[in-house]
Coordinates of C-alpha atoms in Angstrom, one line a residue:
M221 CA 109.1 147.1 27.0
E222 CA 110.5 149.4 25.0
E223 CA 109.3 152.5 27.7
K224 CA 111.6 150.3 30.2
A225 CA 114.2 149.8 27.3
D226 CA 114.7 153.6 26.5
A227 CA 114.7 154.4 30.3
E228 CA 117.6 152.0 31.0
E229 CA 120.0 153.2 27.7
G230 CA 119.1 157.1 29.1
D231 CA 120.2 155.8 32.7
A232 CA 123.3 154.5 31.1
A233 CA 124.0 157.7 29.1
F234 CA 123.3 159.8 32.0
L235 CA 125.4 157.8 34.4
A236 CA 128.1 158.1 31.8
E237 CA 127.9 161.9 31.8
V238 CA 127.6 162.3 35.7
L239 CA 130.9 160.4 36.0
G240 CA 132.7 162.8 33.2
F241 CA 131.4 165.6 35.2
L242 CA 132.2 164.2 38.6
G243 CA 135.9 164.4 37.3
D244 CA 136.0 167.6 36.4
C245 CA 134.4 168.7 39.6
D246 CA 137.0 170.6 42.1
H247 CA 134.7 169.9 45.3
Q248 CA 133.8 166.4 45.0
A249 CA 134.0 164.5 48.4
Q250 CA 135.8 161.8 49.5
V251 CA 134.6 159.5 51.6
P252 CA 136.1 157.1 53.6
T253 CA 134.6 153.4 53.0
T254 CA 135.7 150.4 55.6
G255 CA 135.7 146.9 53.7
G256 CA 132.8 144.5 54.5
D257 CA 130.5 147.0 56.3
S258 CA 127.9 147.3 54.4
L259 CA 125.8 149.8 56.0
L260 CA 128.5 152.2 56.2
L261 CA 128.8 151.5 52.2
E262 CA 125.0 152.3 51.4
N263 CA 125.4 155.2 53.3
H264 CA 128.0 156.6 51.4
L265 CA 126.0 155.8 48.0
L266 CA 123.4 157.8 49.3
H267 CA 125.4 161.2 50.3
T268 CA 126.8 160.7 46.5
E269 CA 123.4 160.2 45.0
T270 CA 121.9 163.3 47.4
E271 CA 125.0 165.4 46.2
T272 CA 124.5 164.9 43.1
E273 CA 121.0 165.5 43.2
A274 CA 121.6 168.8 44.4
L275 CA 124.1 169.6 41.8
F276 CA 122.1 168.9 38.7
S277 CA 119.2 170.5 40.6
S278 CA 120.2 174.1 39.9
F279 CA 120.0 173.1 36.2
S280 CA 116.4 171.6 36.6
A281 CA 112.7 173.4 35.8
P282 CA 111.5 175.1 38.8
S283 CA 109.4 172.4 39.8
A284 CA 112.5 170.5 40.8
P285 CA 113.3 169.1 43.8
S286 CA 115.1 171.6 46.0
A287 CA 118.8 171.9 46.6
S288 CA 119.0 170.6 50.4
V289 CA 118.1 166.7 51.1
Q290 CA 117.8 165.7 54.2
E291 CA 117.0 161.4 54.3
P292 CA 113.6 160.9 55.8
G293 CA 113.9 158.4 58.7
A294 CA 117.4 158.2 59.3
S295 CA 119.4 158.8 62.6
S296 CA 121.2 162.3 63.3
C297 CA 124.3 160.6 62.9
N298 CA 123.5 159.5 59.0
A299 CA 122.0 162.7 58.0
A300 CA 123.3 164.1 55.2
P301 CA 124.1 167.8 55.6
A302 CA 122.7 169.8 53.1
V303 CA 124.3 171.0 49.9
T304 CA 124.6 174.7 49.5
T305 CA 127.6 175.4 47.2
K306 CA 127.4 176.0 43.7
P307 CA 128.3 173.6 41.6
P308 CA 130.3 175.1 39.1
I309 CA 127.9 174.3 35.9
I310 CA 126.1 177.2 37.7
A311 CA 129.6 179.4 38.0
R312 CA 129.7 178.6 34.1
E313 CA 126.6 180.2 33.4
A314 CA 127.2 182.8 35.0
S315 CA 130.2 183.5 33.4
G316 CA 128.5 183.1 29.8
E317 CA 128.8 179.3 29.1
S318 CA 125.9 178.0 27.0
P319 CA 123.4 175.5 29.4
L320 CA 123.2 171.6 28.7
S321 CA 120.4 170.8 26.5
D322 CA 117.0 170.1 27.1
K323 CA 118.1 166.1 26.6
A324 CA 120.2 166.1 29.4
E325 CA 117.7 168.1 31.5
R326 CA 115.5 165.2 31.1
R327 CA 117.5 163.1 32.1
R328 CA 118.7 164.1 35.1
A329 CA 115.3 164.6 36.0
V330 CA 114.1 161.3 35.2
W331 CA 117.6 159.8 37.2
N332 CA 116.2 162.3 40.1
A333 CA 112.7 160.3 39.9
Q334 CA 114.5 156.8 40.3
A335 CA 116.6 158.2 42.9
A336 CA 113.4 159.4 44.8
K337 CA 112.0 155.9 44.2
R338 CA 115.0 154.3 45.7
R339 CA 114.8 156.4 48.9
A340 CA 111.3 155.8 49.0
R341 CA 111.8 152.2 48.9
Y342 CA 114.6 152.5 51.7
R343 CA 112.8 154.2 54.0
Q344 CA 110.1 152.0 53.9
Q345 CA 112.4 149.0 54.6
L346 CA 113.8 151.0 57.5
K347 CA 110.3 151.5 59.0
A348 CA 109.8 147.7 58.2
E349 CA 112.2 146.6 60.0
W350 CA 111.7 149.1 63.2
Q351 CA 108.5 148.1 63.6
L352 CA 109.6 144.4 63.2
L353 CA 112.4 145.2 65.6
R354 CA 109.1 147.1 68.3
Q355 CA 107.2 143.7 67.7
Q356 CA 110.1 141.6 68.3
E357 CA 111.1 143.8 71.4
S358 CA 107.2 143.3 73.1
E359 CA 107.8 139.2 72.1
L360 CA 111.0 139.5 74.3
S361 CA 109.8 141.5 76.9
M362 CA 106.6 139.3 77.5
E363 CA 108.6 136.3 77.4
L364 CA 111.1 137.8 79.5
S365 CA 108.2 138.2 81.6
D366 CA 106.6 134.9 81.4
L367 CA 110.2 133.6 82.3
Q368 CA 110.5 135.3 85.4
K369 CA 107.1 134.6 86.7
A370 CA 108.0 130.9 86.2
Q371 CA 111.0 131.3 88.0
A372 CA 109.3 133.0 90.8
Q373 CA 106.9 130.4 91.2
S374 CA 109.5 127.3 91.0
K375 CA 111.3 128.9 93.7
V376 CA 108.0 128.9 95.5
L377 CA 107.1 125.8 94.6
R378 CA 111.1 124.2 95.7
R379 CA 111.0 126.3 99.0
S380 CA 107.5 124.6 99.6
S381 CA 108.8 120.8 98.3
L382 CA 111.6 121.3 100.8
A383 CA 109.1 122.0 103.8
L384 CA 106.8 119.4 103.0
P385 CA 108.6 116.7 103.8
A386 CA 109.3 117.8 107.9
W387 CA 105.5 118.8 108.2
R388 CA 104.8 115.1 107.1
V389 CA 106.9 113.9 109.6
I390 CA 106.0 116.3 112.3
T391 CA 102.4 115.4 111.2
A392 CA 102.9 111.5 111.9
L393 CA 104.7 112.2 115.0
Q394 CA 102.2 113.8 116.5
R395 CA 99.8 111.6 115.0
E396 CA 101.4 108.8 117.0
K397 CA 101.8 110.7 120.2
R398 CA 98.5 111.4 120.4
R399 CA 97.1 107.4 119.3
E400 CA 99.4 106.6 122.1
A401 CA 98.2 109.1 124.8
E402 CA 94.4 107.9 123.8
T403 CA 95.4 104.1 124.2
Q404 CA 96.8 105.4 128.0
H405 CA 93.8 107.0 128.5
E406 CA 91.7 104.5 127.9
G407 CA 93.9 102.1 130.2
L408 CA 93.9 104.6 132.4
R409 CA 90.0 104.9 132.2
A410 CA 89.3 101.1 132.6
T411 CA 91.6 101.1 135.7
V412 CA 90.3 103.2 137.4
A413 CA 86.6 102.4 137.2
S414 CA 88.1 98.7 138.0
Q415 CA 89.7 100.0 141.2
A416 CA 86.6 102.0 141.6
M417 CA 84.9 99.2 141.7
V418 CA 86.7 97.0 144.0
I419 CA 86.7 100.0 146.7
Q420 CA 83.3 100.4 146.5
Q421 CA 82.9 96.9 147.5
M422 CA 85.7 96.5 149.8
K423 CA 83.7 99.4 151.7
G424 CA 80.5 97.8 151.9
L425 CA 82.2 95.0 152.6
L426 CA 83.8 96.2 155.5
Q427 CA 80.6 98.4 156.3
Q428 CA 78.7 94.9 157.0
M429 CA 81.4 93.4 158.7
L430 CA 81.5 96.3 161.3
A431 CA 77.7 95.9 161.6
V432 CA 77.7 92.7 162.0
A433 CA 79.8 91.7 165.0
A434 CA 82.6 93.1 167.6
P435 CA 86.1 91.8 166.9
E436 CA 86.1 90.0 169.9
H437 CA 83.9 87.4 168.1
F438 CA 86.2 86.7 165.7
I439 CA 88.4 83.3 166.6
S440 CA 91.1 81.3 163.7
R441 CA 89.7 80.1 161.0
E442 CA 89.9 76.4 161.8
K443 CA 86.9 76.8 164.0
H444 CA 84.9 79.4 162.2
T445 CA 82.8 79.2 158.9
V446 CA 80.8 83.0 157.8
G447 CA 78.2 83.1 155.0
L448 CA 78.7 85.0 151.9
E449 CA 76.9 88.0 151.8
S450 CA 76.2 89.9 148.0
H451 CA 78.9 92.2 148.0
E452 CA 81.3 89.3 148.7
I453 CA 80.1 87.2 146.0
A454 CA 80.5 90.4 143.8
L455 CA 84.4 90.8 145.1
F456 CA 84.7 87.3 144.0
E457 CA 83.6 87.2 140.5
A458 CA 85.6 90.8 140.1
F459 CA 88.7 88.8 140.9
V460 CA 88.0 85.9 138.9
R461 CA 87.5 88.4 135.9
E462 CA 91.1 89.7 136.8
L463 CA 92.8 85.9 136.7
E464 CA 93.3 85.9 132.6
P465 CA 94.8 89.0 132.5
L466 CA 97.2 87.8 135.8
Y467 CA 98.5 84.7 133.5
A468 CA 99.6 86.5 130.8
Q469 CA 102.0 88.4 133.1
T470 CA 103.3 85.1 134.0
D471 CA 106.6 85.2 132.5
E472 CA 107.2 88.7 133.0
V473 CA 106.9 88.7 136.9
T474 CA 109.0 85.7 137.4
H475 CA 111.7 86.3 134.6
P476 CA 112.3 90.5 135.6
H477 CA 114.2 91.5 132.6
G478 CA 114.8 88.4 130.9
M479 CA 116.7 87.0 134.0
K480 CA 115.9 84.1 136.1
I481 CA 116.4 83.4 139.8
E482 CA 118.8 81.0 141.0
P483 CA 117.1 78.2 142.8
T484 CA 117.7 77.2 146.4
T485 CA 116.8 74.2 148.7
F486 CA 113.9 76.0 150.5
M487 CA 111.5 78.5 149.6
T488 CA 111.7 82.3 151.2
Y489 CA 109.5 85.0 152.0
K490 CA 110.9 88.5 152.3
P491 CA 108.9 91.5 150.3
I492 CA 111.0 93.9 149.5
C493 CA 108.9 97.7 149.4
K494 CA 108.8 99.3 145.8
R495 CA 107.1 102.1 144.1
Q496 CA 105.6 102.6 140.4
K497 CA 104.8 105.8 139.8
D498 CA 102.5 107.0 143.2
T499 CA 101.9 103.7 143.9
M500 CA 104.1 101.8 147.0
Y501 CA 104.0 97.8 146.8
Y502 CA 106.1 94.9 148.6
E503 CA 107.1 92.2 146.5
S504 CA 108.8 89.3 146.8
V505 CA 110.7 87.1 144.4
D506 CA 112.2 83.4 144.5
A507 CA 112.7 80.0 143.5
M508 CA 113.6 77.0 145.0
C509 CA 114.6 72.6 143.9
L510 CA 112.4 69.7 144.1
P511 CA 114.1 66.6 144.3
F512 CA 111.2 65.0 142.8
D513 CA 110.1 64.7 138.8
F514 CA 107.7 66.9 137.5
Q515 CA 104.5 65.1 137.2
R516 CA 105.0 64.1 140.9
A517 CA 105.2 67.5 142.0
C518 CA 102.5 69.1 139.7
R519 CA 100.3 66.3 141.5
A520 CA 101.2 67.5 145.0
A521 CA 101.0 71.1 144.2
S522 CA 97.8 71.3 142.2
K523 CA 96.2 68.9 145.4
L524 CA 97.8 71.4 147.9
L525 CA 96.6 74.7 146.5
L526 CA 93.2 73.6 145.1
S527 CA 92.2 72.2 148.4
V528 CA 89.8 74.1 151.0
P529 CA 90.8 74.1 153.8
E530 CA 88.7 73.5 157.3
G531 CA 86.9 76.5 158.7
C532 CA 87.2 78.5 155.3
Q533 CA 84.3 79.2 153.7
R534 CA 84.0 78.4 149.4
F535 CA 82.4 80.2 147.0
D536 CA 80.7 78.0 144.9
G537 CA 79.8 80.1 141.9
V538 CA 82.7 79.9 139.9
N539 CA 83.0 77.8 136.8
D540 CA 85.6 75.1 136.4
L541 CA 85.6 73.9 139.9
E542 CA 88.7 71.4 139.1
N543 CA 90.9 74.2 138.4
K544 CA 89.7 76.9 140.0
V545 CA 89.1 77.4 143.7
A546 CA 87.3 80.5 146.4
V547 CA 87.6 81.0 149.8
K548 CA 86.8 83.7 152.7
Y549 CA 88.3 82.7 156.5
L550 CA 89.3 84.7 159.2
T551 CA 92.4 84.4 161.1
K552 CA 93.8 86.2 164.5
H553 CA 97.6 86.6 164.4
R554 CA 99.1 87.6 167.9
L555 CA 101.9 90.3 167.9
D556 CA 105.2 90.8 169.4
S557 CA 103.4 93.6 172.3
G558 CA 100.7 90.7 172.7
E559 CA 97.8 92.3 171.2
T560 CA 95.8 90.2 168.7
A561 CA 95.0 91.3 164.7
L562 CA 91.9 90.1 163.3
M563 CA 92.0 89.5 159.6
V564 CA 89.6 88.7 156.9
T565 CA 90.9 86.9 154.0
Y566 CA 89.3 86.6 150.5
C567 CA 91.4 84.7 147.5
V568 CA 90.7 83.1 144.4
T569 CA 93.0 80.6 143.1
K570 CA 93.4 79.3 139.2
M571 CA 95.0 76.6 137.8
Y572 CA 96.7 76.8 134.2
W573 CA 98.2 73.6 132.6
E574 CA 100.8 74.2 130.2
A575 CA 102.9 71.4 127.7
E576 CA 106.1 72.2 130.0
R577 CA 105.5 73.5 133.0
L578 CA 101.9 74.2 135.5
V579 CA 101.0 78.0 136.8
F580 CA 98.6 78.8 139.4
V581 CA 97.6 82.3 139.5
W582 CA 95.7 84.4 142.6
R583 CA 93.8 87.1 143.8
G584 CA 93.1 88.1 147.4
L585 CA 92.2 91.0 149.2
T586 CA 93.0 91.3 152.9
E587 CA 91.0 92.8 155.5
G588 CA 91.9 94.4 159.0
Q589 CA 89.4 94.4 162.0
G590 CA 89.7 96.2 165.2
A591 CA 93.0 98.4 165.8
F592 CA 93.4 98.1 161.7
A593 CA 89.8 98.9 160.5
G594 CA 90.1 100.3 157.6
M595 CA 93.2 99.0 156.6
H596 CA 93.3 96.2 153.7
S597 CA 96.1 94.5 151.5
N598 CA 95.6 94.0 147.8
E599 CA 97.7 90.9 146.9
T600 CA 98.3 89.0 143.6
G601 CA 100.6 85.8 143.4
W602 CA 101.7 83.6 140.9
L603 CA 103.6 80.3 141.4
V604 CA 105.0 78.7 138.7
V605 CA 105.7 74.4 138.6
R606 CA 108.7 73.3 136.0
P607 CA 111.2 70.7 135.3
S608 CA 115.0 72.1 135.7
T609 CA 117.7 72.5 133.9
V610 CA 121.4 70.9 133.7
K611 CA 122.9 73.2 135.6
E612 CA 120.1 74.7 137.6
C613 CA 120.2 72.7 140.3
K614 CA 122.7 71.7 143.4
P615 CA 123.9 67.9 143.2
S616 CA 122.7 67.2 146.4
V617 CA 118.9 68.0 145.1
K618 CA 119.8 65.6 142.4
Q619 CA 120.5 62.7 144.4
G620 CA 117.2 63.2 146.6
G621 CA 115.1 61.4 144.0
A622 CA 114.7 59.4 140.6
G623 CA 114.6 61.5 137.3
A624 CA 115.3 65.4 136.5
P625 CA 114.3 67.9 139.8
T626 CA 111.7 70.6 139.6
V627 CA 111.9 74.0 140.2
L628 CA 109.3 76.3 141.9
E629 CA 109.0 80.0 141.0
N630 CA 107.2 81.9 143.5
C631 CA 106.1 85.8 143.2
V632 CA 103.9 87.8 145.6
R633 CA 102.9 91.1 145.6
F634 CA 100.8 92.7 148.1
V635 CA 99.6 96.7 148.1
P636 CA 98.7 98.0 152.0
M637 CA 95.6 100.6 151.3
H638 CA 93.8 102.2 154.2
F639 CA 90.4 103.8 154.0
G640 CA 88.4 106.3 156.8
G641 CA 87.9 105.1 159.8
A642 CA 91.7 104.5 160.9
S643 CA 93.8 106.9 163.2
N644 CA 97.3 107.5 162.8
C645 CA 96.8 105.8 159.3
D646 CA 100.7 105.9 158.8
V647 CA 101.9 103.9 161.5
A648 CA 99.1 101.4 161.6
A649 CA 100.0 101.3 157.8
D650 CA 103.4 100.2 158.5
R651 CA 101.9 97.9 161.3
F652 CA 99.3 96.3 159.1
A653 CA 102.4 96.1 156.1
E654 CA 104.3 93.9 158.8
I655 CA 101.4 91.4 159.9
I656 CA 100.9 91.2 156.2
A657 CA 104.7 90.3 155.9
K658 CA 105.0 88.2 158.1
T659 CA 101.3 86.0 158.0
G660 CA 102.9 85.3 154.5
E661 CA 105.9 84.4 155.4
K662 CA 104.1 81.9 157.7
E663 CA 101.6 80.8 155.4
L664 CA 104.8 80.0 153.2
G665 CA 106.3 77.9 155.7
E666 CA 103.2 76.0 156.5
V667 CA 102.8 75.6 152.2
T668 CA 106.0 74.4 152.0
Q669 CA 105.9 71.7 154.6
M670 CA 102.5 70.6 153.4
L671 CA 104.2 69.9 149.6
A672 CA 106.8 67.9 151.5
K673 CA 104.7 65.9 153.4
L674 CA 102.6 64.7 150.3
L675 CA 105.8 64.3 148.4
V676 CA 107.2 62.2 151.1
D677 CA 103.9 60.0 151.6
A678 CA 103.7 59.7 147.2
G679 CA 107.2 57.9 147.8
G680 CA 110.5 59.7 148.0
A681 CA 113.2 61.7 150.3
I682 CA 113.3 65.4 150.9
P683 CA 116.4 67.9 151.7
A684 CA 117.2 68.4 155.8
E685 CA 116.6 72.4 154.3
M686 CA 112.7 71.5 153.2
A687 CA 112.3 69.1 156.3
R688 CA 112.8 72.5 159.0

């Protein structure tokens, strides 16, 4: 503690002497300082200490520091210039003046040692700050690199997230289209299988019929009955299986596009040629009003359509004989040219009772013989019996009987087909379709007249249009 106190006293005395000496010095450096700038002030103090050290070093022992001092660790812009000018004291000694005392020299040596320590501490502080800055630079560079990588990844994720919804939508659409295509493909396969079976059965039936008898042996259906073969039974069974799907289409075919056909006083049969994709078919849709109540019309229609005419062969292998009938009959038709067209017809009819209507669905096949060998007509029909609405029938029809009139809606479709064995198939197919249309018109007229007769027998009157 005493040494420290002595050192402080020596420093204070030495500082007073230095201040007095610097006041007498002619070459004292004038260094401007900037208020508020701590770094420039510290450099100015260092330069002053360096000049002072260089000044007093000329009086020190040979072991004293060199007169030219440059601070290590400082930049070139802050480096102090070397002091080479001889101080005034040296000039005084050269002129013969007495040197300073030993006490002053010791004080200067102590002051120089302390200044060297301060400079060493300052250099160490600069090195520590420099290392800290280098470390911070490295850390910030790594952080910047991480941020740049994260930003790049976020851009990639943003792009992928924007593209993902579109990809999902496209995938969903493709999956839906694939399901639709698979469903359509399955339906087409089932249709092809069913049609192939029908074609095979019709082909076997045609060959069998051609081998049994000549065309001239066929007579009208009222006088001839033919036994059923195994392939004919298979054909009837196939028709029976098709009735349920046809019944499900009743509203669609009787009310096309959701529109009802305005009923008239008599039923007409005028098939119109239509085309669906690659299939050409004929369709006749019509409706008529009966001046009888719904229950009486239903009884007459069921009695007429489910009966077996004389000369027809009935197939009893079907279930529910009360509501279903399957018949086969032979007919001949005289053409305008005087020729006779012979036909073999297979037909299955089924009746469906509902709360407010009665539906008949039938499936038929007509085979040509003789000149029309190989020609076929694939027929499907619907007949709906229902009560009429308030404004549906004419006043003359409403006055024909008691109660609300009854409406009959009829839809018949047939597809002409031909197989190998027919010559001039295009001409023959047109003639065959014409014969089928005339036959259907004739049969519809007969059915209408028979229905009117049944209604009259049950009690009531009919309009003059139905009596024709």
